[in-house]
mmCIF file of C-alpha atoms in Angstrom:
data_model
loop_
_atom_site.group_PDB
_atom_site.id
_atom_site.type_symbol
_atom_site.label_atom_id
_atom_site.label_comp_id
_atom_site.label_asym_id
_atom_site.label_seq_id
_atom_site.Cartn_x
_atom_site.Cartn_y
_atom_site.Cartn_z
ATOM 1 C CA ILE A 1 100.207 110.918 49.283
ATOM 2 C CA ALA A 2 102.878 113.345 50.481
ATOM 3 C CA GLY A 3 103.435 112.188 54.060
ATOM 4 C CA ILE A 4 106.383 114.223 55.297
ATOM 5 C CA THR A 5 108.033 116.870 53.195
ATOM 6 C CA GLN A 6 111.452 118.242 54.053
ATOM 7 C CA ALA A 7 113.206 121.211 52.505
ATOM 8 C CA PRO A 8 115.802 121.816 51.331
ATOM 9 C CA THR A 9 116.948 118.438 50.084
ATOM 10 C CA SER A 10 120.541 119.528 50.208
ATOM 11 C CA GLN A 11 122.352 122.665 51.318
ATOM 12 C CA ILE A 12 125.910 123.888 51.655
ATOM 13 C CA LEU A 13 126.282 126.493 54.325
ATOM 14 C CA ALA A 14 129.087 128.691 55.597
ATOM 15 C CA ALA A 15 129.946 128.365 59.261
ATOM 16 C CA GLY A 16 128.271 130.998 61.397
ATOM 17 C CA ARG A 17 125.224 131.301 59.163
ATOM 18 C CA ARG A 18 121.690 130.709 60.370
ATOM 19 C CA MET A 19 119.738 127.923 58.717
ATOM 20 C CA THR A 20 116.219 126.583 59.062
ATOM 21 C CA LEU A 21 115.280 123.132 57.857
ATOM 22 C CA ARG A 22 111.600 122.868 57.095
ATOM 23 C CA CYS A 23 109.365 119.902 57.818
ATOM 24 C CA THR A 24 105.680 119.576 56.999
ATOM 25 C CA GLN A 25 103.405 116.590 57.437
ATOM 26 C CA ASP A 26 99.907 116.059 56.115
ATOM 27 C CA MET A 27 98.943 113.053 58.213
ATOM 28 C CA ARG A 28 97.702 115.042 61.219
ATOM 29 C CA HIS A 29 100.140 113.179 63.439
ATOM 30 C CA ASN A 30 100.517 114.556 66.949
ATOM 31 C CA ALA A 31 104.188 113.740 67.502
ATOM 32 C CA MET A 32 107.103 114.970 65.423
ATOM 33 C CA TYR A 33 110.840 114.481 65.676
ATOM 34 C CA TRP A 34 114.135 115.636 64.273
ATOM 35 C CA TYR A 35 117.010 113.170 63.980
ATOM 36 C CA ARG A 36 120.490 113.517 62.598
ATOM 37 C CA GLN A 37 122.214 110.603 60.916
ATOM 38 C CA ASP A 38 125.975 110.264 61.035
ATOM 39 C CA LEU A 39 128.070 107.352 59.813
ATOM 40 C CA GLY A 40 128.773 104.901 62.602
ATOM 41 C CA LEU A 41 126.427 106.648 65.012
ATOM 42 C CA GLY A 42 123.045 105.770 63.591
ATOM 43 C CA LEU A 43 120.214 108.218 64.137
ATOM 44 C CA ARG A 44 120.256 110.502 67.152
ATOM 45 C CA LEU A 45 117.288 112.491 68.364
ATOM 46 C CA ILE A 46 117.763 116.253 68.358
ATOM 47 C CA HIS A 47 114.363 117.581 69.437
ATOM 48 C CA TYR A 48 110.843 116.280 69.566
ATOM 49 C CA SER A 49 107.298 117.526 69.963
ATOM 50 C CA ASN A 50 104.567 115.367 71.444
ATOM 51 C CA THR A 51 101.832 117.756 70.347
ATOM 52 C CA ALA A 52 101.394 121.203 68.865
ATOM 53 C CA GLY A 53 102.655 123.874 71.243
ATOM 54 C CA THR A 54 105.106 121.629 73.087
ATOM 55 C CA THR A 55 108.707 120.673 72.398
ATOM 56 C CA GLY A 56 111.434 118.758 74.181
ATOM 57 C CA LYS A 57 115.128 118.088 73.985
ATOM 58 C CA GLY A 58 116.484 114.850 72.629
ATOM 59 C CA GLU A 59 119.926 113.319 72.874
ATOM 60 C CA VAL A 60 121.870 116.001 70.964
ATOM 61 C CA PRO A 61 119.959 119.315 71.229
ATOM 62 C CA ASP A 62 122.847 121.780 71.553
ATOM 63 C CA GLY A 63 123.055 124.273 68.704
ATOM 64 C CA TYR A 64 119.529 123.535 67.519
ATOM 65 C CA SER A 65 116.085 124.928 68.243
ATOM 66 C CA VAL A 66 112.596 123.946 67.158
ATOM 67 C CA SER A 67 109.083 125.294 67.296
ATOM 68 C CA ARG A 68 105.675 123.675 66.876
ATOM 69 C CA ALA A 69 103.169 126.415 66.200
ATOM 70 C CA ASN A 70 100.691 124.005 64.602
ATOM 71 C CA THR A 71 100.207 120.290 63.997
ATOM 72 C CA ASP A 72 101.697 120.187 60.529
ATOM 73 C CA ASP A 73 104.963 122.128 60.758
ATOM 74 C CA PHE A 74 108.103 121.437 62.762
ATOM 75 C CA PRO A 75 111.061 123.564 61.618
ATOM 76 C CA LEU A 76 114.588 122.981 62.902
ATOM 77 C CA THR A 77 116.864 126.009 63.219
ATOM 78 C CA LEU A 78 120.623 126.162 63.474
ATOM 79 C CA ALA A 79 121.278 129.595 64.921
ATOM 80 C CA SER A 80 124.970 129.688 64.016
ATOM 81 C CA ALA A 81 126.065 126.646 62.041
ATOM 82 C CA VAL A 82 129.315 124.849 62.833
ATOM 83 C CA PRO A 83 131.099 122.153 60.787
ATOM 84 C CA SER A 84 130.160 119.447 63.305
ATOM 85 C CA GLN A 85 126.551 119.982 62.281
ATOM 86 C CA THR A 86 127.323 118.574 58.858
ATOM 87 C CA SER A 87 124.929 115.659 58.687
ATOM 88 C CA VAL A 88 121.802 114.245 57.142
ATOM 89 C CA TYR A 89 118.737 115.450 58.995
ATOM 90 C CA PHE A 90 115.530 113.466 59.108
ATOM 91 C CA CYS A 91 112.167 114.723 60.206
ATOM 92 C CA ALA A 92 109.689 112.105 61.386
ATOM 93 C CA SER A 93 106.191 111.897 62.767
ATOM 94 C CA SER A 94 104.035 109.381 64.550
ATOM 95 C CA VAL A 95 100.362 109.240 65.420
ATOM 96 C CA ASP A 96 101.313 109.973 68.994
ATOM 97 C CA SER A 97 104.370 109.626 71.203
ATOM 98 C CA SER A 98 103.343 106.191 72.463
ATOM 99 C CA THR A 99 104.036 104.470 69.165
ATOM 100 C CA GLY A 100 107.450 104.124 67.640
ATOM 101 C CA GLU A 101 106.132 103.578 64.156
ATOM 102 C CA LEU A 102 107.732 106.660 62.742
ATOM 103 C CA PHE A 103 107.117 108.011 59.278
ATOM 104 C CA PHE A 104 110.235 109.679 57.948
ATOM 105 C CA GLY A 105 110.881 112.389 55.444
ATOM 106 C CA GLU A 106 113.470 111.894 52.742
ATOM 107 C CA GLY A 107 116.130 113.763 54.637
ATOM 108 C CA SER A 108 118.027 117.020 54.260
ATOM 109 C CA ARG A 109 121.750 116.789 53.624
ATOM 110 C CA LEU A 110 123.511 119.732 55.229
ATOM 111 C CA THR A 111 127.184 120.572 54.754
ATOM 112 C CA VAL A 112 128.707 123.295 56.914
ATOM 113 C CA LEU A 113 132.041 124.621 55.687
ATOM 114 C CA ALA B 1 119.891 105.417 79.570
ATOM 115 C CA GLN B 2 119.046 103.052 76.809
ATOM 116 C CA LYS B 3 121.641 101.689 74.456
ATOM 117 C CA VAL B 4 121.257 99.696 71.267
ATOM 118 C CA THR B 5 124.232 97.906 69.748
ATOM 119 C CA GLN B 6 124.460 96.492 66.260
ATOM 120 C CA ALA B 7 127.896 94.947 66.288
ATOM 121 C CA GLN B 8 127.907 94.094 62.594
ATOM 122 C CA THR B 9 128.905 97.212 60.711
ATOM 123 C CA GLU B 10 128.708 95.602 57.288
ATOM 124 C CA ILE B 11 127.538 92.247 55.957
ATOM 125 C CA SER B 12 127.984 90.997 52.427
ATOM 126 C CA VAL B 13 126.156 87.944 51.098
ATOM 127 C CA VAL B 14 125.319 86.358 47.797
ATOM 128 C CA GLU B 15 121.739 86.230 46.645
ATOM 129 C CA LYS B 16 119.658 83.388 48.110
ATOM 130 C CA GLU B 17 121.816 83.137 51.210
ATOM 131 C CA ASP B 18 120.172 83.544 54.588
ATOM 132 C CA VAL B 19 121.491 86.394 56.715
ATOM 133 C CA THR B 20 120.961 87.392 60.340
ATOM 134 C CA LEU B 21 121.398 90.918 61.626
ATOM 135 C CA ASP B 22 122.155 91.123 65.323
ATOM 136 C CA CYS B 23 120.756 93.639 67.774
ATOM 137 C CA VAL B 24 121.518 93.831 71.485
ATOM 138 C CA TYR B 25 119.960 96.407 73.767
ATOM 139 C CA GLU B 26 120.400 97.728 77.285
ATOM 140 C CA THR B 27 117.517 99.192 79.234
ATOM 141 C CA ARG B 28 116.225 99.653 82.764
ATOM 142 C CA ASP B 29 112.666 99.999 81.585
ATOM 143 C CA THR B 30 110.273 97.217 82.495
ATOM 144 C CA THR B 31 108.084 98.008 79.542
ATOM 145 C CA TYR B 32 109.570 98.865 76.213
ATOM 146 C CA TYR B 33 109.330 98.366 72.486
ATOM 147 C CA LEU B 34 111.852 97.224 69.928
ATOM 148 C CA PHE B 35 111.902 98.099 66.265
ATOM 149 C CA TRP B 36 113.639 97.422 63.006
ATOM 150 C CA TYR B 37 113.847 100.021 60.264
ATOM 151 C CA LYS B 38 115.222 99.675 56.743
ATOM 152 C CA GLN B 39 117.035 102.435 54.853
ATOM 153 C CA PRO B 40 117.424 101.518 51.173
ATOM 154 C CA PRO B 41 119.916 103.344 48.934
ATOM 155 C CA SER B 42 117.267 105.945 48.134
ATOM 156 C CA GLY B 43 117.678 107.210 51.689
ATOM 157 C CA GLU B 44 114.241 107.090 53.249
ATOM 158 C CA LEU B 45 113.661 105.047 56.398
ATOM 159 C CA VAL B 46 110.983 102.390 56.356
ATOM 160 C CA PHE B 47 109.366 100.822 59.406
ATOM 161 C CA LEU B 48 109.581 97.022 59.426
ATOM 162 C CA ILE B 49 108.413 95.755 62.800
ATOM 163 C CA ARG B 50 107.553 96.716 66.383
ATOM 164 C CA ARG B 51 107.687 94.283 69.316
ATOM 165 C CA ASN B 52 106.388 94.743 72.835
ATOM 166 C CA SER B 53 108.684 93.632 75.644
ATOM 167 C CA PHE B 54 105.956 91.364 76.997
ATOM 168 C CA ASP B 55 105.650 89.453 73.757
ATOM 169 C CA GLU B 56 108.590 87.182 73.075
ATOM 170 C CA GLN B 57 106.944 85.256 70.289
ATOM 171 C CA ASN B 58 109.023 85.112 67.175
ATOM 172 C CA GLU B 59 107.465 86.703 64.152
ATOM 173 C CA ILE B 60 107.649 85.828 60.495
ATOM 174 C CA SER B 61 106.618 88.006 57.604
ATOM 175 C CA GLY B 62 107.421 86.487 54.254
ATOM 176 C CA ARG B 63 111.192 86.148 54.022
ATOM 177 C CA TYR B 64 111.696 88.212 57.170
ATOM 178 C CA SER B 65 111.713 86.816 60.671
ATOM 179 C CA TRP B 66 112.547 88.264 64.052
ATOM 180 C CA ASN B 67 113.837 86.501 67.145
ATOM 181 C CA PHE B 68 113.257 88.354 70.417
ATOM 182 C CA GLN B 69 115.004 86.927 73.470
ATOM 183 C CA LYS B 70 114.579 88.941 76.628
ATOM 184 C CA SER B 71 117.027 86.708 78.531
ATOM 185 C CA THR B 72 119.874 87.836 76.287
ATOM 186 C CA SER B 73 118.452 91.308 75.490
ATOM 187 C CA SER B 74 118.563 90.544 71.815
ATOM 188 C CA PHE B 75 116.223 91.205 68.921
ATOM 189 C CA ASN B 76 117.757 89.642 65.849
ATOM 190 C CA PHE B 77 116.484 89.932 62.303
ATOM 191 C CA THR B 78 116.837 87.172 59.710
ATOM 192 C CA ILE B 79 116.303 87.470 55.996
ATOM 193 C CA THR B 80 115.776 84.129 54.304
ATOM 194 C CA ALA B 81 116.807 83.638 50.672
ATOM 195 C CA SER B 82 118.149 87.172 50.408
ATOM 196 C CA GLN B 83 117.616 89.226 47.293
ATOM 197 C CA VAL B 84 119.469 92.156 45.783
ATOM 198 C CA VAL B 85 116.561 94.418 46.755
ATOM 199 C CA ASP B 86 117.308 93.635 50.400
ATOM 200 C CA SER B 87 120.502 95.669 50.134
ATOM 201 C CA ALA B 88 120.087 98.507 52.600
ATOM 202 C CA VAL B 89 121.112 99.814 55.981
ATOM 203 C CA TYR B 90 119.091 98.225 58.751
ATOM 204 C CA PHE B 91 118.544 99.903 62.096
ATOM 205 C CA CYS B 92 117.388 98.397 65.344
ATOM 206 C CA ALA B 93 115.765 100.757 67.842
ATOM 207 C CA HIS B 94 114.427 100.824 71.412
ATOM 208 C CA GLN B 95 111.568 102.883 72.829
ATOM 209 C CA PRO B 96 110.617 103.056 76.519
ATOM 210 C CA GLY B 97 107.037 102.225 77.305
ATOM 211 C CA ALA B 98 104.708 104.290 79.416
ATOM 212 C CA GLY B 99 106.409 105.419 82.601
ATOM 213 C CA GLY B 100 109.874 105.052 81.162
ATOM 214 C CA THR B 101 112.329 107.870 81.598
ATOM 215 C CA SER B 102 112.348 108.728 77.916
ATOM 216 C CA TYR B 103 108.821 107.759 77.062
ATOM 217 C CA GLY B 104 108.063 108.081 73.391
ATOM 218 C CA LYS B 105 111.603 108.581 72.118
ATOM 219 C CA LEU B 106 113.527 106.037 70.092
ATOM 220 C CA THR B 107 117.163 105.154 70.570
ATOM 221 C CA PHE B 108 118.698 103.732 67.409
ATOM 222 C CA GLY B 109 121.611 101.395 66.928
ATOM 223 C CA GLN B 110 124.493 102.303 64.662
ATOM 224 C CA GLY B 111 123.041 100.409 61.731
ATOM 225 C CA THR B 112 124.199 97.420 59.693
ATOM 226 C CA ILE B 113 124.952 97.836 56.008
ATOM 227 C CA LEU B 114 123.722 94.763 54.151
ATOM 228 C CA THR B 115 124.893 94.181 50.607
ATOM 229 C CA VAL B 116 123.380 91.337 48.638
ATOM 230 C CA HIS B 117 125.333 90.438 45.524
ATOM 231 C CA PRO B 118 123.677 88.810 42.515
#
C-alpha cells in the first residue's frame, strides 16, 4: 500500500532556482494539502485543494504555487527559492475537506543555500 | 483566526511513568474538530484521534486517553505507563467545522517532543 508518495526525499538547492516537489496519492482522496514543518512552529498550511481542478491558499502561500490537474497529483513549485524556504515539506490527503484525518507522505527535506 | 498552543516544548520521562501533553486552542467557530497526531523519529505523521466540539466525552484507547474540556478550551492527551516507543513529537490541531471561516483546513500547534527513557 503506497498511500502518498513524495519526491524527492531530500534536496539541496541554490537560491534563485526553481524547484518542484512532487506528491502522488493512490487512495483517490478528494482533498490534498501541502504543509511545511519548521522547528518551534509546527506544521503550517501552504496550499490546499479540495478537489481536482481547484486550489486555495493556506497560511503561508507566498513564494509557492500548486496545481491539481487530476485527483492523484498535487505538485508544489517554488518559482525562485529563497533560504527561508528551507524546511521539511509534507504532502497530505484526506477523503474530503470535511475530515481532518489526514494521511501524510514521508516528507521532503529542502535546503536552500 | 484559530490558534493552537502546546506550551510544553519538550517532556522527558522514564518508562512506565504517566505523562500528559497539554493543548489549548482559540477559536470563534461554533463547530470544530480537534486532533492529535504523532510524529515518530522516522518522520511520518500518524493520526491518533479526532473529536467533535459537541462531544466532550473523554476517550480512552489502550494506554492513551484524551480529556476535552470546552470550558477551558483544552484537549489534553495522557499516555499511561509510557514506553520507549512512545517517544515522538506530538501535535494537537484544530479544524473548523462546516460554515467556519477556514472550513477543512487544520491549524497545528507547535508540537511537544516527548522522550521516554528506559
